[in-house]
mmCIF file of C-alpha atoms in Angstrom:
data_model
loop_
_atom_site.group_PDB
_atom_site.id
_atom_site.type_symbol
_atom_site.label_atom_id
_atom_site.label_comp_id
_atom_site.label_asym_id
_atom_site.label_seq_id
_atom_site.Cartn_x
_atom_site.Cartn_y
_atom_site.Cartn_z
ATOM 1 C CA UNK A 1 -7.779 7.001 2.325
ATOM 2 C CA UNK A 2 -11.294 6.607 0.504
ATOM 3 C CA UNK A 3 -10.912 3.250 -1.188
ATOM 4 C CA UNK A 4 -8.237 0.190 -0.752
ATOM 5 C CA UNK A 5 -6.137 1.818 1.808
ATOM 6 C CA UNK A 6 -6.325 0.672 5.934
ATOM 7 C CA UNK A 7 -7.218 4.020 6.965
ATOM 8 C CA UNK A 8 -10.087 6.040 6.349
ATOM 9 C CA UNK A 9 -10.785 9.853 7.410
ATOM 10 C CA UNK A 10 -13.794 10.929 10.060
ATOM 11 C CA UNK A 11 -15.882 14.095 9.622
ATOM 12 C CA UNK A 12 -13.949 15.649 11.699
ATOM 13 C CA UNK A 13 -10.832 15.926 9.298
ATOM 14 C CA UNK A 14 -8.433 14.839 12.272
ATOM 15 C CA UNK A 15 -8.787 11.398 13.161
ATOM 16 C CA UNK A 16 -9.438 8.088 11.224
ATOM 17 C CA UNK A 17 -10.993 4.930 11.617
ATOM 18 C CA UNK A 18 -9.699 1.313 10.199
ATOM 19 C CA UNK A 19 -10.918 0.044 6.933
ATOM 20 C CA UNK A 20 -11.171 -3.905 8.163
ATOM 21 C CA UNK A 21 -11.992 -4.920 4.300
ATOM 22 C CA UNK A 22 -8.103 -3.034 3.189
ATOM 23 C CA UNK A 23 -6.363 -4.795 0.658
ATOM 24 C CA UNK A 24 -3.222 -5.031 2.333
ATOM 25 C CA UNK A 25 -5.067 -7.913 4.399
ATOM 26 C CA UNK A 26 -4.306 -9.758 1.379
ATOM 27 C CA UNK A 27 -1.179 -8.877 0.006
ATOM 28 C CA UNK A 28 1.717 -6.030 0.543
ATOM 29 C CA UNK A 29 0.539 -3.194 -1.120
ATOM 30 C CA UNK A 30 2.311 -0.208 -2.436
ATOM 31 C CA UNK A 31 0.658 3.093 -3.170
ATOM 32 C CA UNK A 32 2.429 5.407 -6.066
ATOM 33 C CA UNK A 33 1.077 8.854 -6.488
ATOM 34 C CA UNK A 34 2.029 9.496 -9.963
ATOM 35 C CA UNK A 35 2.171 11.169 -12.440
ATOM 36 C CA UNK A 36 4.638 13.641 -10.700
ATOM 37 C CA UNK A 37 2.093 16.634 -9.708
ATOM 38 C CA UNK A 38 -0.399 14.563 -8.346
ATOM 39 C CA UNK A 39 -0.756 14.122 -4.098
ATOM 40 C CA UNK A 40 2.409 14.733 -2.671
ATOM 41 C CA UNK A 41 4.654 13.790 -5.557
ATOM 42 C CA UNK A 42 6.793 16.643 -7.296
ATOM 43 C CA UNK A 43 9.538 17.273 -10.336
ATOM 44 C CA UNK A 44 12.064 19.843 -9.933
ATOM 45 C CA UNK A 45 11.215 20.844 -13.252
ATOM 46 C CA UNK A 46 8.265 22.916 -13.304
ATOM 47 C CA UNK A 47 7.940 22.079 -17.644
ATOM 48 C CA UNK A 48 7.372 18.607 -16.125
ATOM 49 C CA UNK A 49 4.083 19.858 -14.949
ATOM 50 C CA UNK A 50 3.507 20.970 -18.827
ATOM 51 C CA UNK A 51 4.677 18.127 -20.438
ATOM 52 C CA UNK A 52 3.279 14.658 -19.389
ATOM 53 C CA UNK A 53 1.808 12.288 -21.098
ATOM 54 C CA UNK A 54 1.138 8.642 -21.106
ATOM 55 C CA UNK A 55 4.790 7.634 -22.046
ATOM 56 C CA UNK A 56 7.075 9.947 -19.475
ATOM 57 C CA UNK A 57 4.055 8.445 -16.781
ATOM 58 C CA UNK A 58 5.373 4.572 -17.808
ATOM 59 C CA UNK A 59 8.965 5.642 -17.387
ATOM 60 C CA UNK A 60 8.786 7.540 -14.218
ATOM 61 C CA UNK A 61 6.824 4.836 -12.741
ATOM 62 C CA UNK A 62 9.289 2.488 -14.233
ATOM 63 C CA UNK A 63 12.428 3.935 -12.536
ATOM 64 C CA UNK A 64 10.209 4.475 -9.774
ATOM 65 C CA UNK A 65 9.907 0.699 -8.975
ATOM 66 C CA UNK A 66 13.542 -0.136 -9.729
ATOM 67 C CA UNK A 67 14.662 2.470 -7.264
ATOM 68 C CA UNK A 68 12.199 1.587 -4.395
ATOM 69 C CA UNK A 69 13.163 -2.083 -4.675
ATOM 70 C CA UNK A 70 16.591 -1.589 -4.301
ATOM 71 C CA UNK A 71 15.872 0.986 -1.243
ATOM 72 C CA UNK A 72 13.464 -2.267 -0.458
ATOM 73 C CA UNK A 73 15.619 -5.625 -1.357
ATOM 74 C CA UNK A 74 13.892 -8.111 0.416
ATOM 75 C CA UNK A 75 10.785 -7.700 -2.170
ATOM 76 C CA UNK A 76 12.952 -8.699 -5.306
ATOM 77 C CA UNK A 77 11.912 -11.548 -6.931
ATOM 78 C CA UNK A 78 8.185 -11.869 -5.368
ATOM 79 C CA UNK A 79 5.222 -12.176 -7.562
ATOM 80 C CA UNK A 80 4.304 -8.798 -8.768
ATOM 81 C CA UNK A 81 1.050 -7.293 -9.469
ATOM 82 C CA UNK A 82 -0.401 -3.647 -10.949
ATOM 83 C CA UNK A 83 -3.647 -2.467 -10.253
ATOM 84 C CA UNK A 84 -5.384 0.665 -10.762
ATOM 85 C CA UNK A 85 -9.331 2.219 -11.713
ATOM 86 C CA UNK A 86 -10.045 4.768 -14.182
ATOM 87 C CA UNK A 87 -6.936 6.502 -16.405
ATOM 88 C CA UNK A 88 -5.132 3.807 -14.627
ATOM 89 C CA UNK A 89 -6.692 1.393 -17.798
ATOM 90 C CA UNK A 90 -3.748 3.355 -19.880
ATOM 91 C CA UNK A 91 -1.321 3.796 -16.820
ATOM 92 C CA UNK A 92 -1.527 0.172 -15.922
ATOM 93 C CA UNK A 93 -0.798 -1.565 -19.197
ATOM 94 C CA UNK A 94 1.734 0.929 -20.251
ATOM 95 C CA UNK A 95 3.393 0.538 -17.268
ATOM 96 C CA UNK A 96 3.463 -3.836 -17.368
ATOM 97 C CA UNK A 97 4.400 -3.483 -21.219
ATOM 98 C CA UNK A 98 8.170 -0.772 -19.981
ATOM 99 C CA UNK A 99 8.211 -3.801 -17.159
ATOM 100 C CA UNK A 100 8.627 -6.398 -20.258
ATOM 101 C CA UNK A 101 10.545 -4.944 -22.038
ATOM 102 C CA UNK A 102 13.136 -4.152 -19.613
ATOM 103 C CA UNK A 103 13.059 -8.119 -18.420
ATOM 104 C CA UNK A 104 13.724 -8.787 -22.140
ATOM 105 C CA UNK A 105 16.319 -6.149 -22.627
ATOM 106 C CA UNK A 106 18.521 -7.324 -19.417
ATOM 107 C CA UNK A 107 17.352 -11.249 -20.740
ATOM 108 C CA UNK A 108 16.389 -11.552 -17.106
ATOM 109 C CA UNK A 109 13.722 -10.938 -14.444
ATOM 110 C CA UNK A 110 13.957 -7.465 -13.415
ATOM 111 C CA UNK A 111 10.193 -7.113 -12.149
ATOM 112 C CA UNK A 112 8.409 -10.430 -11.550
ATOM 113 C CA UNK A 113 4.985 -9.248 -12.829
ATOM 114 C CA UNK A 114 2.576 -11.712 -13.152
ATOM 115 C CA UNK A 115 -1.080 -9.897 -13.637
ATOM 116 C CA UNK A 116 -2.813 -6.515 -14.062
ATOM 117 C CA UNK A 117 -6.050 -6.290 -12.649
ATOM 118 C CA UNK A 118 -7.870 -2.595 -14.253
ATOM 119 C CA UNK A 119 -11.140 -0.966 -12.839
ATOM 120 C CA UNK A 120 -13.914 1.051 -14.451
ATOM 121 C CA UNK A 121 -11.068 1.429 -16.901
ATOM 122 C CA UNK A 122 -10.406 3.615 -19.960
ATOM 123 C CA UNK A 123 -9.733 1.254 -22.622
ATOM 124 C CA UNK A 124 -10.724 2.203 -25.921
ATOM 125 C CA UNK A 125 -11.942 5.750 -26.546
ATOM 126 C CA UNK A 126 -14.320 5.076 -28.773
ATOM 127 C CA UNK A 127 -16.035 2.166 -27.717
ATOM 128 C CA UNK A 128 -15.510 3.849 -24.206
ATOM 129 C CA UNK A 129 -17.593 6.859 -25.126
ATOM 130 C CA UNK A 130 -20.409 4.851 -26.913
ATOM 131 C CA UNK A 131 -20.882 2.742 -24.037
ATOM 132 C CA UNK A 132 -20.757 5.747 -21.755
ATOM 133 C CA UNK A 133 -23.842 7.403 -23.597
ATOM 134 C CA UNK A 134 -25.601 3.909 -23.777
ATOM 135 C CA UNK A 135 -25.431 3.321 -20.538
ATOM 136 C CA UNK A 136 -27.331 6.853 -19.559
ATOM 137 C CA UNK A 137 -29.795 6.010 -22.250
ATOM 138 C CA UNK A 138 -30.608 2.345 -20.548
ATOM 139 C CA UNK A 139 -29.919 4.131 -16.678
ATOM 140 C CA UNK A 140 -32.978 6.909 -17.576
ATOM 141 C CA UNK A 141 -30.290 9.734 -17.151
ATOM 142 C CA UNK A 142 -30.958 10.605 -20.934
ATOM 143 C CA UNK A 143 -34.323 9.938 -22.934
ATOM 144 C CA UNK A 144 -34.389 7.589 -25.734
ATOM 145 C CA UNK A 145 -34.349 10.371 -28.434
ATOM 146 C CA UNK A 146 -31.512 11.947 -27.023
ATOM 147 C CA UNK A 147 -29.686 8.695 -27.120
ATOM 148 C CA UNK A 148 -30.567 7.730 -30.634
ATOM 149 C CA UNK A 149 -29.657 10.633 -31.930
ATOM 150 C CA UNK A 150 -26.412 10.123 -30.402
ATOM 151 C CA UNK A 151 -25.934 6.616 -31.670
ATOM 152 C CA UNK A 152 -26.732 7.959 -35.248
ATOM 153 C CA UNK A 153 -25.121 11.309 -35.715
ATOM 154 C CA UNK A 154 -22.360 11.474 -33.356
ATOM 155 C CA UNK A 155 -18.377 9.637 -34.913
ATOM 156 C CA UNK A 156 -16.268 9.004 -31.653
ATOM 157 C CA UNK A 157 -13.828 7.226 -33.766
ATOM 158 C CA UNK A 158 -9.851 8.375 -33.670
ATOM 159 C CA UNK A 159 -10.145 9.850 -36.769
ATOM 160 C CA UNK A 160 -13.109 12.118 -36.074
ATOM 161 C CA UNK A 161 -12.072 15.641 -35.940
ATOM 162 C CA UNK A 162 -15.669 17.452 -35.281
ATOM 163 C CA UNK A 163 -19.055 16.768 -34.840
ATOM 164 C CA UNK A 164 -21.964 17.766 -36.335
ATOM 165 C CA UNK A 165 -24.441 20.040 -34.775
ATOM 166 C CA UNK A 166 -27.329 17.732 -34.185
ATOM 167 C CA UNK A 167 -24.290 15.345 -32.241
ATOM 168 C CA UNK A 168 -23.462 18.792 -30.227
ATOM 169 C CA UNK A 169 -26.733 19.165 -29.314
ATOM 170 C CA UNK A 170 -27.470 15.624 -28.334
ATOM 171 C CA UNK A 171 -24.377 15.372 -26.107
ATOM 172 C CA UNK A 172 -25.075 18.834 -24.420
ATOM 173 C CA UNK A 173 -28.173 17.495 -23.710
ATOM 174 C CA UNK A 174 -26.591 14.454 -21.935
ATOM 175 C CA UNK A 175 -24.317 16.236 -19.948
ATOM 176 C CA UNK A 176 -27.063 18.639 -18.470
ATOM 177 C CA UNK A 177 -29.322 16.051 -17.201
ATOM 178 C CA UNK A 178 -25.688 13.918 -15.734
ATOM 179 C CA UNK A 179 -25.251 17.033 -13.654
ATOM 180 C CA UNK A 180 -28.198 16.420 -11.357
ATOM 181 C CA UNK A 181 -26.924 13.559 -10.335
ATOM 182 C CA UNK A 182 -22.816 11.614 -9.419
ATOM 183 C CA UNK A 183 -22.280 10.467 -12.592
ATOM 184 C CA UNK A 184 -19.509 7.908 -10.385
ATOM 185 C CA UNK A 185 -22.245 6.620 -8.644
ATOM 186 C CA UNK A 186 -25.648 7.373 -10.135
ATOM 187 C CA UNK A 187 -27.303 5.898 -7.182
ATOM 188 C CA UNK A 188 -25.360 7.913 -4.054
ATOM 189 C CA UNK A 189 -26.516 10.966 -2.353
ATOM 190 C CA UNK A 190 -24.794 13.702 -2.840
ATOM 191 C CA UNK A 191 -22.511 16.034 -0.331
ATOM 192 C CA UNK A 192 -24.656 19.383 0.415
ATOM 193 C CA UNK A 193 -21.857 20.209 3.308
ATOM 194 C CA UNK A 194 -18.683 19.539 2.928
ATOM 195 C CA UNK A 195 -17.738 21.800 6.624
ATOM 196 C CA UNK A 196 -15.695 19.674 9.236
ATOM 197 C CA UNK A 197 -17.521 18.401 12.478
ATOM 198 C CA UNK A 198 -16.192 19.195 15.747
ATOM 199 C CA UNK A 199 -17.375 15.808 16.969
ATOM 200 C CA UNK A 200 -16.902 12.665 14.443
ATOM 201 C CA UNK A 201 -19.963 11.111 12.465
ATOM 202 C CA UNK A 202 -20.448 7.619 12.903
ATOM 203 C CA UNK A 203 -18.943 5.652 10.667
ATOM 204 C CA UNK A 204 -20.216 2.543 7.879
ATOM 205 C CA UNK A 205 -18.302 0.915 5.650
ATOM 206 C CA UNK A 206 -21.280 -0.006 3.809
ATOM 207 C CA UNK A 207 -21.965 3.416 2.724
ATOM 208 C CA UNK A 208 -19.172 5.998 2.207
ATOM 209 C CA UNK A 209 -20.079 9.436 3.023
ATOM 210 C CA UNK A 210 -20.417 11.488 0.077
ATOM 211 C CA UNK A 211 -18.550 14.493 1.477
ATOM 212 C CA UNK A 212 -15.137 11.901 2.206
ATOM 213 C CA UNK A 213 -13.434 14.263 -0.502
ATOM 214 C CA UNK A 214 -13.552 17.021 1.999
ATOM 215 C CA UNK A 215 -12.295 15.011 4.993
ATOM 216 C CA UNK A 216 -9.279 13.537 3.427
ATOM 217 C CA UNK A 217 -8.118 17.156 2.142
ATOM 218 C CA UNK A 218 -8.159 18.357 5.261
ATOM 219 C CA UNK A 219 -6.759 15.538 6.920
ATOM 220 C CA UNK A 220 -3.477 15.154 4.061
ATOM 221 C CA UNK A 221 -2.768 18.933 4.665
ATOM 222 C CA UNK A 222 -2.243 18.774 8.015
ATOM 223 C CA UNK A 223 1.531 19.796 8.873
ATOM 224 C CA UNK A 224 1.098 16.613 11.373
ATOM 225 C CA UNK A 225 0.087 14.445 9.512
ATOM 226 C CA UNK A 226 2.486 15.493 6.910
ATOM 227 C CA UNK A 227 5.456 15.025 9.044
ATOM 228 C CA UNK A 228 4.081 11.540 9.869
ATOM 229 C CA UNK A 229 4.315 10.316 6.599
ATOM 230 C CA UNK A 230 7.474 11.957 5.916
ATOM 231 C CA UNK A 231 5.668 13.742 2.945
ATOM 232 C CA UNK A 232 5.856 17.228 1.670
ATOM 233 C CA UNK A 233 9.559 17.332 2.842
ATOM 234 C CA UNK A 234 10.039 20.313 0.072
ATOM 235 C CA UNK A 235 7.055 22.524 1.375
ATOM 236 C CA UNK A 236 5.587 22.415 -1.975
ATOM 237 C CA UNK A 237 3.184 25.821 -3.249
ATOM 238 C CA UNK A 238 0.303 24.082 -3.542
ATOM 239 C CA UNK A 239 -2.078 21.649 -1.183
ATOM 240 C CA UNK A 240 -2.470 18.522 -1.448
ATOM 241 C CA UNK A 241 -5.548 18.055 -3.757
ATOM 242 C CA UNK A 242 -7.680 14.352 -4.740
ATOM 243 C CA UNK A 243 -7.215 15.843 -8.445
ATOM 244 C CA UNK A 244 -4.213 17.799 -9.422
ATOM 245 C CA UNK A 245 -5.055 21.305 -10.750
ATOM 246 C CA UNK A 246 -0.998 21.183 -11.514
ATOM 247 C CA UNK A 247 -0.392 19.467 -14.595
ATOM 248 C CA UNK A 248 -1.297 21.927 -17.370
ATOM 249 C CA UNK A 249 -0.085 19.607 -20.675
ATOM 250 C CA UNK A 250 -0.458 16.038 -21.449
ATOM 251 C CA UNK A 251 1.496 15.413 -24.901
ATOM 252 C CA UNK A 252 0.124 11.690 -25.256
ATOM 253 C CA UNK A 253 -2.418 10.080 -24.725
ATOM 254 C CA UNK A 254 -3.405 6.743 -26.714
ATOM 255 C CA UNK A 255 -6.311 6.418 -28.396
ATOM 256 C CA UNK A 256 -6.268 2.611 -27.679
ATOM 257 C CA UNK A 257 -4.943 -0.210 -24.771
ATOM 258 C CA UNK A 258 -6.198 -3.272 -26.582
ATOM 259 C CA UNK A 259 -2.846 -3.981 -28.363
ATOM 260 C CA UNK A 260 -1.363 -4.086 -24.737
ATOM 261 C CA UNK A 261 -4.041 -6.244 -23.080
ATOM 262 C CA UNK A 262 -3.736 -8.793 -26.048
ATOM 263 C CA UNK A 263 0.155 -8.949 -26.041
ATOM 264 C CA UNK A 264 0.187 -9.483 -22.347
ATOM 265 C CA UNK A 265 -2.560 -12.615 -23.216
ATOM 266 C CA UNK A 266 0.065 -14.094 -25.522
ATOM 267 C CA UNK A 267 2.744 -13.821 -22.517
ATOM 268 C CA UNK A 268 -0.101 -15.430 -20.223
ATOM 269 C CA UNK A 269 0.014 -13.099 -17.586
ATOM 270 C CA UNK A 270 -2.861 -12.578 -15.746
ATOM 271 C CA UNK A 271 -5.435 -9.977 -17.211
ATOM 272 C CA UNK A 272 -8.493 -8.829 -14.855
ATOM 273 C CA UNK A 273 -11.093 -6.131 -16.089
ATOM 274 C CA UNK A 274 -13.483 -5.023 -13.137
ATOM 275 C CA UNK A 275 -16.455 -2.528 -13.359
ATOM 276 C CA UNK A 276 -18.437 -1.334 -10.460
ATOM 277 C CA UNK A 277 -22.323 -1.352 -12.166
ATOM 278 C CA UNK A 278 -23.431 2.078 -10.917
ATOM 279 C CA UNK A 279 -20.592 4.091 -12.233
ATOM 280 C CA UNK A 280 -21.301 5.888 -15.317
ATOM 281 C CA UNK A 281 -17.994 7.747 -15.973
ATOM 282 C CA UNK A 282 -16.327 4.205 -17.616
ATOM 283 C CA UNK A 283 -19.519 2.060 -16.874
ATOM 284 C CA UNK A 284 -20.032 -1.707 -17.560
ATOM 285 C CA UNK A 285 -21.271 -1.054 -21.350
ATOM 286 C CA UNK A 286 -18.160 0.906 -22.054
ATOM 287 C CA UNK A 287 -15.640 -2.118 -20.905
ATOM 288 C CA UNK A 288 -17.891 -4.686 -22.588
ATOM 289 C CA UNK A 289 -18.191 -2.609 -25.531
ATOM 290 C CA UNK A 290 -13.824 -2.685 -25.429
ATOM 291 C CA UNK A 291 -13.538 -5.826 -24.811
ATOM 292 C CA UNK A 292 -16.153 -7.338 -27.718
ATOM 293 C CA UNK A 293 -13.575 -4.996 -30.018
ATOM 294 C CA UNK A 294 -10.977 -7.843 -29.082
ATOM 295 C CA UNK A 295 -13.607 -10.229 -30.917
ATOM 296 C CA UNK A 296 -12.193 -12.884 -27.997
ATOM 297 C CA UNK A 297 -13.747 -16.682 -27.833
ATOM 298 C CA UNK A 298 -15.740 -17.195 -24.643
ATOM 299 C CA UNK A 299 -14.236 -19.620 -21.944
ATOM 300 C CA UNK A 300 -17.233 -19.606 -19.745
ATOM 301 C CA UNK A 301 -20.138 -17.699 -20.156
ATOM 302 C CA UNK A 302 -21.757 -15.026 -18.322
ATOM 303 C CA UNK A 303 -22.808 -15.940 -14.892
ATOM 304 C CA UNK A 304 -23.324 -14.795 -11.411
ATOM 305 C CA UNK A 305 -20.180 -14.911 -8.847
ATOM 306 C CA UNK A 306 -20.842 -15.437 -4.496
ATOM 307 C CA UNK A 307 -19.586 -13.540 -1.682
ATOM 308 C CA UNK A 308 -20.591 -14.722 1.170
ATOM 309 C CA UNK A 309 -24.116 -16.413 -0.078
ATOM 310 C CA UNK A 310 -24.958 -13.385 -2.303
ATOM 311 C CA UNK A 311 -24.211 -12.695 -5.514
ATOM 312 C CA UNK A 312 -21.590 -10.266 -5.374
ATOM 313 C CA UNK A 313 -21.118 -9.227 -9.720
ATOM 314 C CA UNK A 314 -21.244 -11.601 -12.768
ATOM 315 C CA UNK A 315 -18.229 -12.590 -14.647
ATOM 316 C CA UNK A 316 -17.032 -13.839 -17.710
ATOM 317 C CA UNK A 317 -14.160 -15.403 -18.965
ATOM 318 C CA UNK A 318 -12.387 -15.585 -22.191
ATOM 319 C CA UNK A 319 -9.910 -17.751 -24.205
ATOM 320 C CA UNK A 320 -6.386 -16.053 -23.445
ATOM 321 C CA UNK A 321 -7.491 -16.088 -19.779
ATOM 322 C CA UNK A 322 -8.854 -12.117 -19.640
ATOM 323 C CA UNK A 323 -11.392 -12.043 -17.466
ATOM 324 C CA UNK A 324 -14.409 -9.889 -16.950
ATOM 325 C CA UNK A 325 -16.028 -8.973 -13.666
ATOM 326 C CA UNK A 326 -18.836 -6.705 -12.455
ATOM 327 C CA UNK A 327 -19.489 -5.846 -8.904
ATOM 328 C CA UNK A 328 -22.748 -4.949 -7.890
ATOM 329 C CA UNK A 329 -23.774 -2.335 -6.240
ATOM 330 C CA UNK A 330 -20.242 -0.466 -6.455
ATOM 331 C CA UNK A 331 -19.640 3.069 -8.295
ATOM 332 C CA UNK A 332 -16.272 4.467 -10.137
ATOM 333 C CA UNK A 333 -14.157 3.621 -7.463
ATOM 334 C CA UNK A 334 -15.160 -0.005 -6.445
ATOM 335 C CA UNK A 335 -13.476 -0.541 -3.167
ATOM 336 C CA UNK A 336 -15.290 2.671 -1.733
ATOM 337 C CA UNK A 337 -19.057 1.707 -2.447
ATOM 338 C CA UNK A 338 -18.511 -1.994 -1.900
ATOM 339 C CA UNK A 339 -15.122 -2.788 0.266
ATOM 340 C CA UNK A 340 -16.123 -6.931 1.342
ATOM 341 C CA UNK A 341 -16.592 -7.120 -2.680
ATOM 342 C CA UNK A 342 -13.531 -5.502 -3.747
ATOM 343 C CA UNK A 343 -11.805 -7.506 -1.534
ATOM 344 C CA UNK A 344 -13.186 -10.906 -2.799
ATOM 345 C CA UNK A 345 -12.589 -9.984 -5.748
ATOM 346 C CA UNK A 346 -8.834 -9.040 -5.499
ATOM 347 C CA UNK A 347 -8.365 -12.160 -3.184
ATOM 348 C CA UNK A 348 -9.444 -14.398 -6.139
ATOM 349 C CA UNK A 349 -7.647 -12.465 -8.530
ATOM 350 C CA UNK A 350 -4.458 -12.961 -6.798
ATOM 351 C CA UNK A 351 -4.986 -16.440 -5.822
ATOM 352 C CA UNK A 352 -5.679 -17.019 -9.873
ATOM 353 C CA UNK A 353 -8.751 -18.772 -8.688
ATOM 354 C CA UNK A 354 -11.790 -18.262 -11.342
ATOM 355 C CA UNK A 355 -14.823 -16.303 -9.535
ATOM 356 C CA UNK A 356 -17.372 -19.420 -9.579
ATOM 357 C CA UNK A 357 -20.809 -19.709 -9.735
ATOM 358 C CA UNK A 358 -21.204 -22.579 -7.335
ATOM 359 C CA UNK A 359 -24.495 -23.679 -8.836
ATOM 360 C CA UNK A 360 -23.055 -24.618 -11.599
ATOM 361 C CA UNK A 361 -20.318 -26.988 -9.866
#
């Protein structure tokens, strides 16, 4: 309702307006709240609430899929695709490597999955956090002693159990000056009202309001709109939230992807990293930083890639086929900050067409 989807929410909390740069304009797209606790999906088991974790995610999802395409017959067999931003880097992969093995296990095509494509994505935790804190230092969130001292006495590694005081210090100084600003955007205004409007704002796709959280929450807890989409059939306790405040345990969580996005390279499926160049929650150093830990050949170099006349990110490409792409201008959650972009993008990516620099034709 904020990003990919056809729909988006007015001011007013009550009525919507179209998204005419939705992904489903270029292929069938399926939306899976998950893990269960999150939007309108549930368990009967309240532990289930206690006891996620990367794992149980892959093989709910996993059952999920199976189930919906035999509810849904006519999509067996057609290319399939996974995408997702964020914690979706872990739930993603996880999810395509239960999809392989299951097509291996039955010695025949269960899922047809053909790509992944991953956004502003956790990866690898360590380089993730490095590049996190060296991307305030080169933004001017933090100052250049604050980030040194960072680089130099702070271990993000696996293995690190604590951190020294100076590192303590250095990050607490970090996350003070981040909260003066959207650390998913550093460049977007902030919401100073989230209230409802009795009368609709007008609308722009090229800049999302910043109070949309408020909107959609009011709009997906609306008995109406509820029985519309057939959701919240069990009257659940608790609202309808953009972040669970449910799920109180996660028993697993890898420290690591790479092993994942390197196997699926050796099956030659289709690997696509994206990263929106304002966010600074998983920014561009962190999933550069990840992906130079694969110590990967370059296929073609660094260069700009056109939307519409205008350069619209820079890509790169490497041997195994992963490719890297930045899209300018967008925050943490690409499609809302940039929609025309995110759609380019995810038209090329499904086409398997490279993202060009036609300059250098």
């Amino acid at each position: 309702m904020q990003e990919l989807g056809p729909f988006r929410v007015n001011s007013d909390g009550k009525t919507l307006y179209r998204n005419k740069f939705s992904w489903n304009r270029a292929a069938n797209v399926l939306f899976l709240e998950s893990p269960a606790g999150v939007g309108f999906s549930y368990s009967n088991k309240s532990a289930d609430y206690e006891n996620g974790g990367d794992k149980s995610t892959a093989a709910d999802n996993y059952v999920f899929l199976l189930n919906w395409l035999e509810r849904f017959p006519e999509y067996k067999g057609r290319d399939f695709y996974l995408a997702g931003e964020s914690y979706a880097g872990h739930y993603v992969p996880q999810l395509a490597q239960t999809i392989i093995y299951h097509n291996l296990k039955a010695n025949k095509t269960l899922i047809n999955l053909k790509g992944i494509l991953i956004g502003n994505a956790v990866i690898n935790d360590e380089t993730d956090t490095i590049g996190m804190y060296d991307y305030f230092g080169s933004h001017a969130i933090i100052s250049d002693e604050t980030a040194f001292t960072i680089r130099k006495y702070c271990n993000f590694s696996p293995d690190a159990v604590t951190q020294s005081d100076t590192c303590i210090d250095a990050t607490n100084d970090a996350d003070y000056n981040i909260e003066a600003i959207d650390i998913y955007n550093i460049y977007a205004p902030l919401c100073f009202d989230g209230n409802l409007t009795t009368k609709a704002k007008k609308t722009s796709w090229q800049n999302i309001d910043p109070c949309s959280d408020y909107y959609t929450y009011a709009y997906m807890n609306r008995q109406d709109v509820q029985e519309a989409l057939h959701a919240n059939v069990t009257k659940l306790e608790h609202d309808w939230e953009p972040c669970s405040e449910i799920l109180k345990g996660w028993l697993d969580s890898s420290s690591t992807v790479v092993p994942l996005l390197k196997e699926f390279m050796k099956l030659k499926l289709r690997v696509w990293i994206f990263s929106g160049d304002t966010d600074a929650r998983v920014p561009i150093t962190s999933t550069k930083y990840s992906i130079d830990s694969m110590k990967l050949p370059i296929k073609t170099k660094w260069h700009p890639w056109f939307h519409q006349g205008e350069a619209a990110g820079f890509a790169q490409v490497y041997k195994g086929d992963l490719t890297l792409a930045t899209v300018r201008g967008a925050g943490h959650q690409v499609p809302s900050y940039q929609p025309k972009r995110a759609l380019a993008l995810v038209r090329h990516f499904l086409s398997g067409k490279p993202l060009m620099d036609p300059s250098r034709r």
